[in-house]
Amino acid sequence: MELLILISACKGGSAAKITAVIPEFPYSKQSKMKKHRGAITARMLANLLIMAGADHVVSMDLHASQMQGFFSKPVDNLYAAPTLAKWIRLNIENYQDSVIVSKNPGGTKRVTSLADQLKVNFAMIHTDRRRTKDAYSAKKAKKMKQLQLEQLHSQSVKMSTTEDGEVEEEDVIVSSDIQTARIVQGHVVDDQVPDSNSRRPSRPSLPHKQSDINYDNENSDDEDEPEFNASEKLITLVGNVQGRAAILLDDMIDKHATFIAAAEHLRLNCGAKQCYVVATHGIFSNDCLERLEECKYIDGIIVTNTYPIPEEKLKLCKKLTVIDVSPIFAECIRRDHFGESISVLFDSLAVIA
């Protein structure tokens, strides 16, 4: 409301041009109708900004790039990926062997973009609550049988020379790039933990539920909801992080559940050497930052200063690193004021002094 009032005051003062700089666009997760009769709040805010008199909007890493279509005025969506890539190069040892990991299928485009800049591999995590423990057990048995067949019939042969100069054959088994585990109450568990659904009394259910007819579950905006965490789920990694540093990348860190589950799966089941959580916007709702700090499987939390973090939290969290992106906005404002091109800011940091 303060922003809208200030824009209206500038318009009433006959300002030639009004530019609204919003580093973290509010309500950006509500950029689509998640449920029937739901509100698209991000579109409503866009209409309010335009009606108040904004002529130009500057933001960074919108949750969905399609949100630019909500505005009838020019929108510049700046990217923090070059800044994050620079930090990774300077602070992560042997970053060339690291893997950029998306914690949901909806963030793969963001992950592949950063992986291309760093010239490293990428992977993806998929969390599904519709598959049951029986499906997990059947899949695991099938995988073990496949590994046995490979070991008996299609092993790779590696030639090596002994001390006596004789040549011998060594069997080499190629590890699978798909790792699956169970999540119970928000944490990765082993096979000995009983099924949480088996202890609950059966209740009659409707033939169609909202979760069954929602075809946008892969967007993961509902992953941190209480009802999602209450049910048992399967978490699957597609990719190889064995002995490497895994970098969990997302546009914002709002709640902790999915990040902790992904870190536990990467470290416990997939053999990752280190795990970093990297995002542009550090929202840290409720006790999110404290829970991430307590997780022993997370080695670092890296965010930018697009969203203000209280000083008390900054002092208590040793894993947290805040990157300053004000030079990017300063250069964007300068170029916009003098009528220069802004597109160069999307790809490189070389223009920022």
Short mmCIF file of C-alpha atoms in Angstrom, two decimals:
data_model
loop_
_atom_site.label_atom_id
_atom_site.label_comp_id
_atom_site.label_asym_id
_atom_site.label_seq_id
_atom_site.Cartn_x
_atom_site.Cartn_y
_atom_site.Cartn_z
CA MET A 1 0.00 0.00 0.00
CA GLU A 2 2.85 2.40 0.75
CA LEU A 3 4.26 1.78 -2.73
CA LEU A 4 0.87 2.37 -4.36
CA ILE A 5 0.33 5.58 -2.38
CA LEU A 6 3.80 6.85 -3.32
CA ILE A 7 3.23 6.06 -7.00
CA SER A 8 -0.10 7.87 -6.88
CA ALA A 9 1.56 10.87 -5.22
CA CYS A 10 4.25 11.00 -7.93
CA LYS A 11 1.58 10.80 -10.61
CA GLY A 12 -0.33 13.61 -8.93
CA GLY A 13 2.89 15.60 -8.93
CA SER A 14 3.11 15.39 -12.75
CA ALA A 15 6.10 13.01 -12.83
CA ALA A 16 7.30 12.37 -16.38
CA LYS A 17 7.95 8.68 -15.74
CA ILE A 18 7.42 6.44 -12.71
CA THR A 19 9.52 3.27 -12.35
CA ALA A 20 8.66 0.78 -9.60
CA VAL A 21 11.72 -1.24 -8.50
CA ILE A 22 10.51 -4.37 -6.69
CA PRO A 23 13.43 -6.77 -6.08
CA GLU A 24 11.17 -9.54 -4.74
CA PHE A 25 7.71 -9.39 -6.25
CA PRO A 26 5.15 -10.19 -3.51
CA TYR A 27 2.63 -13.03 -3.85
CA SER A 28 4.58 -14.34 -6.85
CA LYS A 29 3.71 -17.95 -6.00
CA GLN A 30 0.05 -17.11 -6.55
CA SER A 31 0.55 -16.47 -10.24
CA LYS A 32 -2.01 -19.09 -11.26
CA MET A 33 -5.20 -20.61 -9.97
CA LYS A 34 -4.03 -23.53 -7.81
CA LYS A 35 -7.51 -24.59 -6.78
CA HIS A 36 -10.97 -24.03 -8.15
CA ARG A 37 -12.29 -20.56 -7.26
CA GLY A 38 -8.82 -19.50 -6.15
CA ALA A 39 -7.46 -15.99 -6.58
CA ILE A 40 -4.60 -15.07 -8.90
CA THR A 41 -3.12 -12.54 -6.50
CA ALA A 42 -0.04 -11.70 -8.56
CA ARG A 43 -2.23 -10.49 -11.45
CA MET A 44 -4.27 -8.36 -9.05
CA LEU A 45 -1.09 -6.68 -7.75
CA ALA A 46 0.04 -6.04 -11.31
CA ASN A 47 -3.27 -4.33 -12.06
CA LEU A 48 -2.97 -2.23 -8.89
CA LEU A 49 0.53 -1.03 -9.86
CA ILE A 50 -0.57 -0.04 -13.35
CA MET A 51 -3.76 1.64 -12.14
CA ALA A 52 -1.77 3.59 -9.55
CA GLY A 53 0.36 5.05 -12.35
CA ALA A 54 3.55 2.94 -12.71
CA ASP A 55 5.10 3.23 -16.19
CA HIS A 56 7.90 0.69 -15.76
CA VAL A 57 8.48 -2.23 -13.38
CA VAL A 58 11.88 -3.73 -12.49
CA SER A 59 12.11 -6.99 -10.56
CA MET A 60 14.44 -9.97 -10.17
CA ASP A 61 13.83 -13.67 -10.77
CA LEU A 62 10.06 -13.76 -10.96
CA HIS A 63 8.63 -17.05 -9.75
CA ALA A 64 7.09 -17.55 -13.19
CA SER A 65 8.36 -15.57 -16.16
CA GLN A 66 4.81 -15.54 -17.56
CA MET A 67 3.94 -13.01 -14.86
CA GLN A 68 5.33 -10.32 -17.17
CA GLY A 69 2.17 -10.78 -19.19
CA PHE A 70 0.11 -9.49 -16.28
CA PHE A 71 1.41 -5.97 -16.94
CA SER A 72 0.38 -3.66 -19.75
CA LYS A 73 3.60 -1.65 -19.21
CA PRO A 74 7.25 -2.66 -19.77
CA VAL A 75 8.71 -5.12 -17.25
CA ASP A 76 12.41 -5.93 -16.78
CA ASN A 77 13.00 -9.27 -15.05
CA LEU A 78 16.64 -9.24 -13.95
CA TYR A 79 18.54 -12.44 -13.22
CA ALA A 80 20.68 -13.29 -10.21
CA ALA A 81 22.23 -16.35 -11.88
CA PRO A 82 25.48 -14.58 -12.94
CA THR A 83 26.00 -13.35 -9.38
CA LEU A 84 25.30 -16.79 -7.91
CA ALA A 85 27.59 -18.41 -10.48
CA LYS A 86 30.40 -16.03 -9.51
CA TRP A 87 29.98 -16.92 -5.83
CA ILE A 88 30.05 -20.64 -6.62
CA ARG A 89 33.27 -20.29 -8.64
CA LEU A 90 35.01 -18.40 -5.82
CA ASN A 91 33.77 -20.27 -2.75
CA ILE A 92 33.07 -23.91 -3.61
CA GLU A 93 36.16 -26.06 -3.91
CA ASN A 94 36.39 -28.04 -7.16
CA TYR A 95 33.15 -26.52 -8.39
CA GLN A 96 33.86 -28.08 -11.81
CA ASP A 97 32.81 -31.44 -10.33
CA SER A 98 29.70 -30.10 -8.60
CA VAL A 99 26.13 -30.85 -9.69
CA ILE A 100 23.29 -28.32 -9.82
CA VAL A 101 20.16 -30.01 -8.48
CA SER A 102 16.53 -28.96 -8.88
CA LYS A 103 14.31 -30.02 -5.97
CA ASN A 104 11.28 -30.28 -8.26
CA PRO A 105 10.63 -30.71 -12.00
CA GLY A 106 9.30 -27.15 -12.26
CA GLY A 107 12.75 -25.66 -11.60
CA THR A 108 14.71 -27.60 -14.21
CA LYS A 109 14.90 -24.66 -16.62
CA ARG A 110 16.49 -22.48 -13.93
CA VAL A 111 18.92 -25.27 -13.02
CA THR A 112 20.01 -25.98 -16.57
CA SER A 113 20.66 -22.28 -17.17
CA LEU A 114 23.04 -22.05 -14.20
CA ALA A 115 24.66 -25.38 -15.09
CA ASP A 116 25.38 -24.09 -18.59
CA GLN A 117 27.05 -20.98 -17.18
CA LEU A 118 29.25 -23.05 -14.88
CA LYS A 119 29.72 -25.85 -17.44
CA VAL A 120 28.78 -28.53 -14.90
CA ASN A 121 26.25 -31.36 -14.75
CA PHE A 122 22.72 -31.06 -13.40
CA ALA A 123 20.19 -33.37 -11.78
CA MET A 124 16.54 -33.33 -10.76
CA ILE A 125 14.57 -34.49 -7.72
CA HIS A 126 10.96 -35.59 -8.03
CA THR A 127 8.69 -36.05 -5.01
CA ASP A 128 5.49 -38.01 -5.54
CA ARG A 129 2.86 -38.75 -2.88
CA ARG A 130 0.68 -40.80 -5.21
CA ARG A 131 3.07 -43.74 -5.32
CA THR A 132 2.91 -46.14 -2.38
CA LYS A 133 5.45 -48.16 -0.43
CA ASP A 134 4.49 -51.27 -2.43
CA ALA A 135 5.44 -49.50 -5.63
CA TYR A 136 8.73 -48.50 -4.04
CA SER A 137 9.46 -52.09 -2.93
CA ALA A 138 8.59 -53.47 -6.36
CA LYS A 139 10.78 -50.89 -8.05
CA LYS A 140 13.67 -51.67 -5.69
CA ALA A 141 13.35 -55.41 -6.30
CA LYS A 142 13.29 -54.82 -10.04
CA LYS A 143 16.39 -52.65 -9.77
CA MET A 144 18.27 -55.30 -7.76
CA LYS A 145 17.33 -57.95 -10.29
CA GLN A 146 18.52 -55.72 -13.13
CA LEU A 147 21.85 -55.16 -11.36
CA GLN A 148 22.28 -58.92 -10.92
CA LEU A 149 21.61 -59.51 -14.59
CA GLU A 150 24.10 -56.84 -15.53
CA GLN A 151 26.65 -58.39 -13.21
CA LEU A 152 26.21 -61.85 -14.76
CA HIS A 153 25.73 -61.09 -18.45
CA SER A 154 26.72 -57.56 -19.41
CA GLN A 155 29.58 -56.51 -17.13
CA SER A 156 32.07 -54.03 -18.41
CA VAL A 157 35.58 -55.49 -18.72
CA LYS A 158 38.59 -53.47 -17.65
CA MET A 159 42.12 -54.62 -18.51
CA SER A 160 44.85 -54.18 -15.90
CA THR A 161 48.45 -55.31 -15.62
CA THR A 162 49.79 -57.16 -12.55
CA GLU A 163 53.25 -56.91 -11.08
CA ASP A 164 54.37 -59.98 -13.08
CA GLY A 165 53.33 -58.32 -16.32
CA GLU A 166 50.30 -60.54 -16.83
CA VAL A 167 47.04 -59.05 -18.04
CA GLU A 168 43.94 -59.77 -15.98
CA GLU A 169 40.30 -58.76 -16.27
CA GLU A 170 38.45 -56.71 -13.66
CA ASP A 171 34.67 -56.45 -13.45
CA VAL A 172 33.33 -52.91 -13.41
CA ILE A 173 29.72 -52.28 -12.41
CA VAL A 174 28.25 -48.99 -13.55
CA SER A 175 26.11 -47.36 -10.87
CA SER A 176 22.56 -46.31 -11.64
CA ASP A 177 21.69 -42.63 -12.03
CA ILE A 178 18.26 -43.00 -10.38
CA GLN A 179 18.00 -43.17 -6.59
CA THR A 180 14.66 -43.54 -4.77
CA ALA A 181 13.85 -43.32 -1.05
CA ARG A 182 10.86 -42.85 1.26
CA ILE A 183 9.88 -39.64 3.08
CA VAL A 184 7.88 -39.93 6.31
CA GLN A 185 6.91 -36.80 8.26
CA GLY A 186 9.24 -34.68 6.13
CA HIS A 187 12.39 -36.81 6.62
CA VAL A 188 14.06 -39.53 4.57
CA VAL A 189 13.77 -42.96 6.25
CA ASP A 190 15.12 -46.44 5.54
CA ASP A 191 13.18 -49.57 4.63
CA GLN A 192 12.79 -50.75 8.25
CA VAL A 193 10.45 -47.89 9.16
CA PRO A 194 6.84 -49.16 8.98
CA ASP A 195 4.40 -47.64 6.57
CA SER A 196 2.66 -44.66 8.20
CA ASN A 197 -0.52 -45.28 6.24
CA SER A 198 -0.83 -48.85 7.52
CA ARG A 199 -1.41 -47.71 11.12
CA ARG A 200 -4.26 -45.42 10.22
CA PRO A 201 -7.84 -46.74 10.17
CA SER A 202 -9.33 -46.88 6.74
CA ARG A 203 -11.93 -44.26 5.97
CA PRO A 204 -14.26 -43.98 3.00
CA SER A 205 -12.96 -41.50 0.47
CA LEU A 206 -14.46 -39.65 -2.43
CA PRO A 207 -13.78 -41.05 -5.91
CA HIS A 208 -12.14 -37.78 -6.97
CA LYS A 209 -10.00 -35.55 -4.79
CA GLN A 210 -8.52 -32.17 -5.49
CA SER A 211 -4.98 -33.58 -5.53
CA ASP A 212 -6.01 -36.13 -8.15
CA ILE A 213 -7.48 -33.68 -10.61
CA ASN A 214 -4.80 -31.02 -10.21
CA TYR A 215 -2.48 -31.44 -13.18
CA ASP A 216 0.03 -28.83 -11.96
CA ASN A 217 1.51 -30.79 -9.06
CA GLU A 218 4.94 -30.73 -10.63
CA ASN A 219 5.14 -26.99 -10.02
CA SER A 220 5.79 -27.85 -6.34
CA ASP A 221 4.16 -24.72 -4.93
CA ASP A 222 2.16 -27.01 -2.63
CA GLU A 223 5.10 -29.17 -1.53
CA ASP A 224 5.52 -27.35 1.77
CA GLU A 225 1.87 -27.40 2.76
CA PRO A 226 1.03 -29.32 5.98
CA GLU A 227 -1.25 -31.78 4.21
CA PHE A 228 1.49 -32.59 1.73
CA ASN A 229 4.09 -33.25 4.45
CA ALA A 230 1.68 -35.35 6.52
CA SER A 231 1.46 -38.07 3.87
CA GLU A 232 4.19 -40.54 3.02
CA LYS A 233 5.95 -39.82 -0.26
CA LEU A 234 8.66 -41.16 -2.50
CA ILE A 235 11.63 -38.99 -3.42
CA THR A 236 13.62 -39.79 -6.56
CA LEU A 237 16.88 -38.31 -7.81
CA VAL A 238 17.53 -38.44 -11.54
CA GLY A 239 21.25 -37.83 -11.95
CA ASN A 240 24.57 -38.72 -10.36
CA VAL A 241 26.01 -36.83 -7.36
CA GLN A 242 28.25 -39.60 -6.02
CA GLY A 243 31.29 -38.02 -4.33
CA ARG A 244 30.42 -34.53 -5.60
CA ALA A 245 29.11 -31.29 -4.15
CA ALA A 246 25.36 -30.93 -4.71
CA ILE A 247 23.93 -27.42 -5.13
CA LEU A 248 20.16 -27.23 -4.52
CA LEU A 249 18.91 -24.29 -6.58
CA ASP A 250 15.54 -22.55 -6.40
CA ASP A 251 14.19 -19.05 -6.91
CA MET A 252 13.19 -18.62 -3.25
CA ILE A 253 13.50 -20.28 0.16
CA ASP A 254 10.13 -19.93 1.85
CA LYS A 255 9.71 -23.12 3.90
CA HIS A 256 12.20 -25.75 4.95
CA ALA A 257 10.56 -29.17 4.47
CA THR A 258 11.45 -29.95 0.88
CA PHE A 259 14.99 -28.57 1.15
CA ILE A 260 15.77 -30.71 4.21
CA ALA A 261 14.27 -33.83 2.61
CA ALA A 262 16.25 -33.24 -0.58
CA ALA A 263 19.49 -32.68 1.36
CA GLU A 264 18.97 -35.85 3.40
CA HIS A 265 18.36 -37.87 0.25
CA LEU A 266 21.42 -36.44 -1.50
CA ARG A 267 23.75 -37.08 1.44
CA LEU A 268 22.37 -40.35 2.84
CA ASN A 269 21.29 -42.27 -0.25
CA CYS A 270 23.02 -40.66 -3.22
CA GLY A 271 26.53 -40.19 -1.83
CA ALA A 272 26.85 -36.42 -2.18
CA LYS A 273 29.99 -35.06 -0.50
CA GLN A 274 28.51 -31.64 0.30
CA CYS A 275 25.14 -29.97 -0.05
CA TYR A 276 24.48 -26.25 -0.52
CA VAL A 277 21.10 -24.52 -0.72
CA VAL A 278 21.18 -21.59 -3.15
CA ALA A 279 18.31 -19.23 -3.97
CA THR A 280 17.67 -15.65 -5.04
CA HIS A 281 15.05 -14.66 -2.47
CA GLY A 282 15.46 -15.62 1.18
CA ILE A 283 11.93 -15.35 2.57
CA PHE A 284 12.49 -17.77 5.50
CA SER A 285 8.93 -17.91 6.83
CA ASN A 286 8.42 -18.82 10.51
CA ASP A 287 11.33 -21.01 11.71
CA CYS A 288 12.60 -21.96 8.26
CA LEU A 289 16.07 -20.48 8.69
CA GLU A 290 16.55 -22.07 12.11
CA ARG A 291 15.54 -25.50 10.82
CA LEU A 292 17.91 -25.24 7.86
CA GLU A 293 20.70 -24.15 10.21
CA GLU A 294 20.09 -27.19 12.43
CA CYS A 295 20.13 -29.67 9.54
CA LYS A 296 23.53 -31.39 9.60
CA TYR A 297 23.26 -32.40 5.94
CA ILE A 298 23.26 -28.79 4.69
CA ASP A 299 26.71 -27.17 4.52
CA GLY A 300 25.68 -23.69 3.39
CA ILE A 301 22.71 -21.43 2.68
CA ILE A 302 23.29 -18.77 0.02
CA VAL A 303 20.73 -16.06 -0.84
CA THR A 304 20.76 -12.49 -2.14
CA ASN A 305 19.56 -9.37 -0.33
CA THR A 306 16.43 -8.88 -2.45
CA TYR A 307 14.37 -9.60 0.69
CA PRO A 308 15.38 -8.08 4.05
CA ILE A 309 16.54 -10.55 6.71
CA PRO A 310 16.45 -9.43 10.38
CA GLU A 311 19.82 -8.77 11.98
CA GLU A 312 19.04 -11.18 14.82
CA LYS A 313 18.74 -14.09 12.38
CA LEU A 314 21.91 -13.10 10.54
CA LYS A 315 23.91 -13.23 13.78
CA LEU A 316 22.56 -16.62 14.84
CA CYS A 317 23.01 -18.43 11.51
CA LYS A 318 26.59 -19.35 10.68
CA LYS A 319 25.69 -21.20 7.47
CA LEU A 320 23.89 -18.22 5.92
CA THR A 321 25.62 -16.12 3.26
CA VAL A 322 23.91 -13.02 1.83
CA ILE A 323 25.10 -11.74 -1.56
CA ASP A 324 24.63 -8.09 -2.46
CA VAL A 325 22.84 -7.53 -5.78
CA SER A 326 22.37 -3.76 -5.41
CA PRO A 327 24.96 -3.04 -8.18
CA ILE A 328 22.71 -4.85 -10.67
CA PHE A 329 19.70 -2.70 -9.79
CA ALA A 330 21.84 0.45 -9.70
CA GLU A 331 23.15 -0.22 -13.20
CA CYS A 332 19.62 -1.02 -14.43
CA ILE A 333 18.29 2.27 -13.01
CA ARG A 334 21.18 4.22 -14.55
CA ARG A 335 20.72 2.66 -17.98
CA ASP A 336 16.96 3.18 -17.86
CA HIS A 337 17.41 6.84 -16.88
CA PHE A 338 19.80 7.57 -19.75
CA GLY A 339 17.93 5.46 -22.30
CA GLU A 340 20.62 2.79 -22.67
CA SER A 341 20.06 -0.91 -23.32
CA ILE A 342 19.29 -3.13 -20.31
CA SER A 343 19.48 -6.48 -22.11
CA VAL A 344 23.21 -6.77 -21.40
CA LEU A 345 22.42 -7.14 -17.69
CA PHE A 346 20.62 -10.41 -18.36
CA ASP A 347 23.75 -12.31 -19.39
CA SER A 348 26.89 -10.84 -17.86
CA LEU A 349 28.28 -8.96 -14.88
CA ALA A 350 31.13 -7.42 -16.86
CA VAL A 351 29.23 -4.15 -17.34
CA ILE A 352 28.90 -3.61 -13.58
CA ALA A 353 31.84 -1.64 -12.22
#
